[in-house]
Structures are given as structure tokens and as C-alpha cells.
Amino acid sequence: MSGNPQYHITHRMVPLICQALIAAPDDETVWLEGLRMLANPKLKQALTLTSSIWLPLLLRGLEVYKPLPVIVSALKLLDHVSEILEPMKSCLMKPLRALGKEKQYEELEELVWMIEKLDLTVWNSEKSLIGRPRSLRTAPNSQANTPLPAGSSVQPAQKEQHPLLAEILAHNLPPKSRTVQQAWSQTLLSSAHDNPNIWLHNLYQATLESSNVPELVIASKLGPLIHGELFQTSFMKCYVQLESDPAFKNVVDSTLVSILNDISVSQEITIVLLELLAFFHKDKREFAPSVHEAAKACALNHFNGALNQAVPGVVLWYVEQNAENFPVQENIGNLVETNISRVGSAGYDAAWSTLLWLENDWQVEPEPLWITQLSHWQQALDAQNKLDQGQEGTSFSSFNTKMICYHALGAYQQGHELAQTLFEGLNDTERRNTAHWATAAAWHMGDFETMADYLAFHPKGTSKSLYKAIIDVHNGQYASAFHHISKAQSLSYDEVQVQLDVGPQVAHRTLAKTELLVELQEVIQYKSQPEMRDNIISTWKTRFKKSHADPNTWLKRLELWTLAVPATIMQLQSCFIDCAKLCESAGMHQAAQSILRKITPEVTPLGCKVEYTRFRFEWKNAYQTQDQNKLHEILHKLVKHTRDFLQHIGVDQEPLERQGLGLQPLSIMANHTRLDHQILSRRYYRIAEWTAALQGASWASDEQSQVLKFTSLASKLDNDWYAACFSLAERSLSIFEMNEFSRSDSVAVSSYIVPALRGLFLAARTKENPEFVIKALLRLVTLWFRFGESTAVLVEVENQLSLTPVEPWLSAIPQLIARLGTPHKDLQYTLINLLKSISSQYPHAVIWPLLTATQTSKVEHQEAARVIMSFICTMPDGIRLVDQAELVGKELIRSSASLMEKWRSIIEKVIPRQDLMETAWHEVPTLWEHDIQYLRAVETPDEEQFVQMFGDQLLQIDKSLRRYKSTRQMSLVNFAYQELYKLYGDLDSQINQWKQPGSKLHLASTAPRLLSLRDCVLTVPGQYDPHLKLDDQAFIDSFAPIVDILSSKQLPRKLVIRSYTADYTFLLKGNEDLRGDERIMQLFNLINTMLNHNSDAFSRNLHLLPYEVIPLSPSAGLVSWVSNTQQLQSMIQINRAKNKQNDLNDRETASLLGMDRYDKLPIPTKIQRLKAALSHSKQSDLKDVLWQKSPSSDIWVRRRTNFARTVGVSSFVGYIIGLGDRHGSNILIDQLTWGALHIDFGDLFNVAQERSFLPEKVPFRLTRMMTNAFELASRGGLEVPGTRGTFKQASLIVMSVLRDSRSTVLAMLEAFLYDPLLSWTTKKSHVQTHVVPQSLAPGIGGTGGSDIYDRIENSLIATYLETDSYMAKVSSSTGMTNTKALQVLSQIERKLIGYHKDADQPLTINRQVQALVEEATDLKNLSQGE
């Protein structure tokens, strides 16, 4: 058949047609013709073998948004291929049902025919069946497995098996399948050396056919992808059948051993077999011991290739098991190399920690090449130089390592000199291995002749063709250059496809080469087409600004440009300088200095940006060494540099600087260019910053206010520059606070607070990252309302609000609405106007927060919110929006807690715990007056039923207590108490029935008005996106009529809100104040933004897992449903139940260990008991579940890494905000990614650590079971697990980000402090609110002193002292009496500086993280908690 031309043509036609459809997704003509051609009978045989290609396009053709002719053509094609798709017709269910729900398609002849032909159950929009499936025509008593919709008139019959199963099996099962012996004799036992792909394909197909499982047998007819996914299950089924034939089973085992021991067998086959054995291990089935030994030897010995060769995850699993069982130097060394080989697959941190383990425990100096592979270039270079000191000459290994490091560090001159010395003495193999680095070094040094010599030994690939093209361009041979560019582009595509499997960072290098190839073509255009030069330079600048900030890639790009233009060209100077800054920050100092030398003009112009950049580099180096003389000298140079530039542009320095202070705009430079303004703004900003650093803390008391003057001048010169504007606010506020001015001091407020507000408004208007904008807005809101009683402040705020667009305010809506209840009328008036402005453009962004505000108990707050909602009513569709929001909010609040639950809660608060007179009975009627009145005017069937059952009883109790209020007869109290106690029991009994699995609410009886809603103008809560068009928003379409009740303590409801775009699932919670959770999610999103802007965090995908929280009232709200998650505790319990043998349960173990009165024991005894409890378990449940639930070893590695990283991020963010109560039920695990997700933020701000009963002693939850699930290097050889490895590195990075951005974090948390909707005081009630500390530590003291922390850029606070703390300043300047809140936030401030417990000095980040991990894993601390 392979020689038949007709066969080749027909089989090639299908991919070509599909490619045309993919290329024109919206072209109706192309789709009609393509679908018609696919339905050609001549292609029927080809379609049978290519279903994986055309099936996705057929499904796309059936989508409801496609034109009717395309849908009809797709249905005709479906009719043509229905026999092929019969085994997998379930994939057609979704598109056909979507078509059936559309009114215009439900009677479409082709659709009805296909539904009947495929025997599918599809309903139309009115829930009536479309067509008559065969199952209903021929088997009236049978029942399909597909559930019927609510309200359907068709009643399901009672039968377990699908009626078509027998028919499917009859049509697709072969009359006589091969036995396992026959199948494997022809495949597994055949030679595996000829063609690995064919051998594996035959083995897959034969194993599925002989599995004796009908579904697997049918699947053997599908494509190779299906074969590979089902192979392991099929092999197990076949292997079990061999229990009756031990002789053949031994042959199979021997064959497996032979293949695994044969190093000439393809690694592709070897990996498949290793994964097979790992699958058997997960299922707790065993091969013969000889097979396991062969697999282990194969994994340890057959994958010792180059370190840059990717190693499969299953090999890491074997190597790690071997190292764990036998932790000796050789095995740990193997683990180092295996982890290094997996660097591209998130193995960087594991590799580095394994290397440290080897170095620390066995005193083995790490090989320089290992360090090189982990990108520690300078450390690798130092290690190699140290190694070379005791040797004569230079080995190839040393030469190779140094060339790699010089290249990575941008030290091209040193690399070029080394290559010129040693390259000629290498053999051909060694030259090929190092030619790339030598060629690159020669290119960057401009030695094109030597570059061509090195290139002769360069291996074929994208880089070689690129370098050839560069030489051709240099020599003016453009035709040859285009040939090599075209070849390189073709090769780069194949390289990217391969490297994507290794990791995105590796693939990024090749993608960067494709950009260089494009720009090399543009270099030729630049040189040959002069009229294109301006456009090309503009394109280069734009592309450079948007490209990924990688110093090596940027250096190559700049070097490429110099083929067309000199490095000193002014149009590209900013790009060269940005690259120099990036190199300097990355530690590539030689590269940075080299760039500055190249772009320095022969005659330095006044105000030269290159000279200014050189000053910044010099300052950085001098500051690191604390060379005070050098620092003063550099500042003097910068001042002279600025003065000379002012003279050059004809500006008088003294009058200009006199205009620095105050709010008046500059008049002197009105006629100068924007570039002049920007140049001077940057110079004055640095002068202010460096002056403050040299003056120390005394800068704020400087009578001349030099620092503030220069900072203010910088912001006036360029009010679009965020750094200067925000610095103006910080400097002004610092002077006000450090000089202890009073809010009543109008001069001080006008001189410092008003400029601070202006600086924050200017910063918020800049086009900066969201992190910086929200930081400015939060500080702005705090200052605005702290000093809003000042007329000067109000005038400035109103003026700036008129100049500021409303879009930035969207991120601060919760904080703005929280202030609506301010008693200051002028402040409230301004705020209401701002919220009206926001509402006029983004009404959907404010409607839900406003709805919550109308439910608060504070009258001023409600009235202000009503004013804004009334304004919204004046807008188009505004009345509908407000009415629908109020209706939905009211009904959801009603559904969140029934009357039965509300009255149980009321009675629970009233009933005394001990003494009958503990309750003020005469006050009870007033307490529940509103609730009693509501019983006379209930609105829903459920409420009517409650009144019928309990209404008379409650009214009788209320009547008795009202009589008691006037008569004080104790008999009335006794009667009321007895009736209440009885009623509480009845209510509790009824409510406990809802905790049974499967309990549901019907909205028809609970909230019937929700079911009547259709075509809302109200968006789904939490789904409004201001960046989308209004037509693309997710508007509420309807509510699912059935609401599930979850069996947790508060009985939350699982609610589905339907939209045209999707169905959204929420957790509807009653009796809980979710406003604190909403603020925490806001903080989490802010922290994620900060992590995304940190290169180390971004490369590791470090992030928190926030979710939407939408408060509806102070006692109810919605939480977005997080799918595919499971509680940590539940996973452990299920695993233990699944694997239990004769183990004792938890209660029996606790009794055996004497833990029934554990809280009364002394601490030493508690520690002993805890150790005894731990000795009864391997603490490997999470580790086992992670391994068993991972479909493949590579997925296992990724999930394990993600678990460790998300635990690290969430642990240290939780430590900062004092998050407690982190038991296994409050931590969810994403079952797909194994990310750790935290829920229930009721115990914030160290509440759990300061409660009276069993206070928590650990900063976060890090149990031995969790650390055992991390990689081996994070616990191997360590007394304290978690102090090395992926978790530790993630913790260091997130702590570094939090401490560097502590001003942003504190600005967000300061909003907590001033949020009147959040309670900070202890309430004497049995129900604890979310953010109510029960008790707080005594006042915090400190001692004087300062260190390098005092002068960190962008710092919100200088150092932590009681008299100089940021929070202390807040307290003194506002006169606030909420000292408990201030104490809590002061503790957070200490953490963000690095103070740990009672330490006198802040710790480094590494020491702080180490101390916290030790504290979290200390048995003494763990033994004292819950």
C-alpha cells in the first residue's frame, strides 16, 4: 500500500484541508468547501486513520456561533463519519446539546437526524426531547446514564446498563481476540533494536487488544496517543492473566530484564518500561525482584549523558529512592547530576540544595561545571580558578567552564583572549564543544576574521547559521546573508518544538534568536535602503522596550545593531543605557562598563546621560563599601554636572531651586523642551536621594529643607515620573511626622501634607505598574481622611480629583466605600462625588460594594450609599441595575441563613450558660423586636412553614418577656427559659438534619423571586472586568433552582449563577462577615503583582491562590467556588482509610498514648507524647498521595515542586499577617497542579497565638508530613526539614519581595487600620468575628541605633523604634485611641523589617526565614498547639 500513489494523495489531502480550515477560522467559504471535501467518499479510508486531525475541526464547525450553512455542512460530515465516531461519540454530546438549546436550530432536520442516528439524548430550550433516540424506540424500560433536566416530562426508567453497550461491543469487538501469550510473543518478545517507534506501537496495540477489557479492546483501534495513555493499565490487566501461566510469566520477566539491561536499546523504550514499573508500584503490584533490580540499575546507569541532556522524571524517582535508602556520597552525587539535568523542568532549587547537601555533609567541593549548569556564573568561575591553582596548564574542562562563564557574565574580552590562547590546542571534538562561546566572544570583540575560524567548528544549528549571516552582513554579502537567515529560521522552529519539552527558559533562548534573525534582516534593510532608516530605528526601540529583560539577549541585540549604526547614535542611546543598567543589576559589571565605554561620545555633551549613568554606578559601588569620601566626591560631581547643564540651556540655577518648595508650578523653564525637564528631574531626584543618604536621619530637620526642595523640584520638572512624585509624598510626610507636627498646625499641614497629597495624586496618574498605583492610592486615601478636616487639604483634594481619571480608583473601591460613614460632612461630600464619578463610568464595579454598604448598621454609611445608588438610578438602565442588585442581594442574604438558623443563633445568644440571671431578660424583647415583627410578614414558602411550626411559640415567649419587663415576675422568666431551651433543641435537631450528605434547598420555596429573574443588566458577582466591553461582560441570566447544603458547621450553600458566557459556582455563606476576607484577597492580589515583577519569583511562578470574595452584608457573602480542590486533612484521611490494615484509629492511638487530657500535661511530657505519636506513623501520607495520583513521573515532579513553592509563599505571607488556625481543613490542594490554597481567614493578626486556651506557638503550619512530600534534598541530612530546597528558596524570595515592598504592604494594611467596617475590639459575644483579636501583646519597646536599613530606597520607615515607628507616627499624628490595632500593625511592621521576637537588631532575610522554619518545626512548639 505504501507504494500506491492514490493512497498517498488521499491521506495527504486530509491534513491539507484541515490546515486550510485552521488558517481561516472565520472564512465561511473556506469552511463550507473544506467540510464538503472531507465528506467525499474517496477520503473515507483516510478519515478513519486521521480522526485526531479532523475531529477537533468538526467540533468547531458545530459551535453555535458558526453560520448556519457551516453548521449544516458539519452535520452532514458528521453523518458521513458517524460509524468512525461511534466509540467516542460522547465528545459530540456537548456541541449537539448546545445547538439543541438554540431556538433556531432545535428543529433543524440534519440535527434531528444525527441525534436519532447517534442515539443521543438532547433537549431543546423548553426541556423537551429532540427526536426519538433508538433507546427510547426499542427499549422503553431502559434508562440512559445521562441525567434528565429539572422539569423534564420524560421519566427515566430503571435499568443499570447503557442500552447501546451491547451493540457497541458487538460492532467493534473482534470475533476472536489474541491471547496475551500470542500478543506478546509477536511484540514484547521480538527484537527492540530495529525501529523503536514501530516496536512500541505494536506493543501498545497488542496489549490493548489482549487485555480482556472490552473498552480497552475497542480503544486499540484508535490512534497512538490513546494507546500510550492506556498502555500501563492494559499491561497490568494482561500481566494479571499470566498468573495461570507462570512459565510464560517468567519469560516476560526475563525479557523485561534483558531490555532494561541492554544499553543499546532506545531510551524511548527504556523510559516506557520504567514508567510501567513505576505504575505497578503506585498500584501496589509487583514484578519479579529481578525486574525491579534491572529497572533500578537502568535508571542509575543508562542516563549518565551530558548534564544539559534532559532526564525523565521516572529516572529522578529511582535515583531519589536510591539516595534516600542509601544516603552515601556516590548516591547523593548521582542525585545532584540528575537534578541538574532537570533544571529546565523546575529542578533548579532541588539541584542547588542537593549540591549543598553533598558539600555540607561530605565536604565535597562542588564541580565547577555543576555550578555552571545552575547559572551561578561568578561562583563557578571562582571555583574553577581555585581548582586550577594547583594544576599545571589548563585542562579542557577548565577552558570549557571558563568560556561558558565569561559568556554568561558578558566578559567577552576575557573569553576572547582565553580562546585565542587555547583554542588551537584542542582536538576537533573539544573545538566543536566550545566553538559557540569562542565565536560569540570574537563577534562581540569585533574580530570577524577569527570569528569565521571558530565558526568552522561550530555544530550545525540555528546559532551557526545566524553567525554566518552576521559575518556576511559585515562583509556586505547580503544575498548569502539572506540564505543563512532563512536556513536559521527554519532550524529555529524545530529547536523550539524540542526545547519546549525541556522548559520555557531553554526555549526562550531560541525564541530570542528568531528576534535577532528578524533584526538582522532589518540591518540589511537599514544599510541598503536609506529611506527606511528612521522607521527601522523606531521599530528597534519599541521592540526593545517590550522584549523580555535578559541581559545576554540584549547584549547580542545591541551588538547586532552596531553592524548598521555606531554605538554612539543618540536615537538608540536609551536602549544601550537600559542594557547597561540591567547588566549592572545582574552582577555583569564588566559588560555594563563595556557598554558605557562604547556609547561614550568623543566629546561629552553637557547633561550627558552616559556620564550620569556612570555616576550612578560609581555611587552604588561606593555605597556598598561605605566609602564616605568617595560618596561625597560623586555627589559633588553630580551637582557640578547639573549646574553645567543648567548653564548650557540658559537657566539660572538659584531662581530655579527657589521654586522647588511649595505648590506653584515652575515658571522659569516654561519654554524648554520636555527632554530638558526630564534630564533635570532625574538629576535633582538623585541629588535629593544621595544628600539624604549622606545626612542620615538629620535630613528631616535640615532648616533649608534641601532634600525636600530637590525632591519637589524633580516632581515639578517631570510630574509624569512616578518615582519623583511618590518620593515627594514620602519626604513631606516624613518631615511632618519626624518633627511631630500636630494636625491642628495649619502651617505644617499646608507645607507638608498638601504637597504629599499632590505627590500621591501625581503618582496615581502616572502609567506605572498596578503595584505602584495601588500603593499611591492607598496612602492617598489614608492621608486624605486623616487630615481631611483641614480646608487646605480639602481644596487640594477636590482640585486633584478633577484632574485624575477615575479608572485608577477601581482598585481602591473597598477602601473608599468603607469611609462613606465619616462624620465630617465636607469629607463625605467629596467622597460621594468621587464615587458618583466612578459610578458614571463603571456602575457595575461599585454596585455590589454599595449594596453591602446599605446593609451596615451605621445610619450615615447607609444613607451615603443610598445617595450614590440614587445617582446610578438616573443613568440609562440605572433603575433596573439598582433594583436587580437589591433584589438579588436581599434574596441571597435570605438564602444564606434560614429563619430556623437565625432564630437558633438568636436563642443561643440569649440562653444563659450558668446562672439564670446572667441574661438581662427585660432587654430581650428589644433585642429581637425586628425579628419578631418579621414573623408577622414572612415572604417565602419556607418562612411560612417556619411560622406555622414555631411562630406561636416564639410569640408566646415574647409576650411573657414583655410582661416580665413590667412586672418582674420570675415565673415568667422560668417559663420563657424552659420554652426557649426546648425550642433551641427542636431547631438544632431540624438543622442537624441538613448536615446529612445530599441535603438541598429549592429556590422555589427559599427565594422564589430569584427564579423569576431573566436577562439581567446585573453582572455576576466578582466577574466584572472594566477592560472588557459591556456587551462582553458576564451578566446574570438565571439561578440554578437547586442549591446544595454543605455539611460544615455554618451550613454554607453551593449556588450556581448562570450567565450567557458560563456557569459560575459560589459558596453562599451566612452568619459570617466576609469583608475582612475581601480585604485579604485584595492584599493577596497585590502581593501576586509584586511577585510577578520580581524576576526570581516570576521564573519560578511563585504566587498565592486568591479567589473572589463578595460581601453582601455584614453577615453574609459569596465566595467563588474553587474547583478541583480537596482539603489536606481529607486527603490524608482517605489515604489512611484506603491503606489501613490493622492500624489503630486516631481515637485508639490517642487513648493508648494518654492524650485524652493532653492539654493538662506539662510541656516535657507533651513533647514525649508527641514523639511517641509520631513514631506510630511514617508521616508519608501526602508524599504517597502525590505519587499515586500523578499520571506520570514528570507530572509528579512538577506537582511536587509547585506544592513546595505554594506552601512556602502562603506560609510566609500568612506569617506577616498573623494568620492562624491553619489546620488541614483550612488548606486546600488543587488536584491538578498541587498548589496549596488557604481558606477561612477568621484568625488574623496573631489572634490564634494569643488566645487563652491552647494558643498556637508556630508561625505557620509546616508539619513533618508536609516536608516529607517535598523533594529529598529539602529534608535529607537535616535536623530541621524545610531549611533547604524548593520550599526554602520560595520562602526566601517571597520574604525578600515583602521586605523590599514593605511600604506597599503596610499601606494596604494601614487601610485595615482605618476601615470602620472592620472591628478591632474584643466583643463580649459567643460568636467571634473575622478580625477581632481576643487579646494583644503589651506595648513594644525598642532601642536606638541605625543601620543600613535606615537608608534603603523606597522605604516607608527608617527603623523600628517605639518613638520612630511608622505606626507610632500614625498614632501620634491622628490622635487615635485604637491602640490595639496599632499594636498589631506595629508587630507586622517589625516582621517586615526583619525583627524576630525580642531581637534587638533586624535579621537578614536568610536568618529570619531559617529562624521561622525552625520555630514552625520545633516539637516543643508543635506539642503546645491544637
XYZ file of N, CA and C in Angstrom, residues 606 640-653 680:
48
model
N 27.158 68.454 27.562
C 26.689 68.795 28.898
C 25.351 68.097 29.163
N 27.884 69.372 40.070
C 28.570 70.156 39.023
C 28.009 69.805 37.642
N 27.765 68.539 37.425
C 27.173 68.061 36.167
C 25.841 68.762 35.925
N 25.012 68.863 36.967
C 23.701 69.513 36.840
C 23.851 71.007 36.609
N 24.764 71.626 37.364
C 24.970 73.076 37.227
C 25.452 73.424 35.822
N 26.383 72.627 35.275
C 26.889 72.882 33.916
C 25.778 72.749 32.877
N 24.896 71.787 33.070
C 23.806 71.617 32.105
C 22.843 72.795 32.170
N 22.559 73.278 33.376
C 21.681 74.437 33.513
C 22.269 75.646 32.790
N 23.576 75.851 32.947
C 24.233 76.949 32.245
C 24.143 76.758 30.733
N 24.259 75.499 30.301
C 24.227 75.207 28.864
C 22.876 75.544 28.246
N 21.796 75.282 28.978
C 20.466 75.551 28.420
C 19.948 76.939 28.812
N 20.803 77.692 29.498
C 20.459 79.073 29.799
C 19.471 79.252 30.931
N 19.559 78.427 31.958
C 18.666 78.535 33.115
C 19.489 78.920 34.328
N 18.995 79.897 35.064
C 19.672 80.347 36.274
C 19.363 79.363 37.398
N 20.406 78.811 38.007
C 20.218 77.751 38.992
C 19.492 78.224 40.243
N 16.813 67.169 33.926
C 16.993 67.846 35.211
C 16.216 67.151 36.328
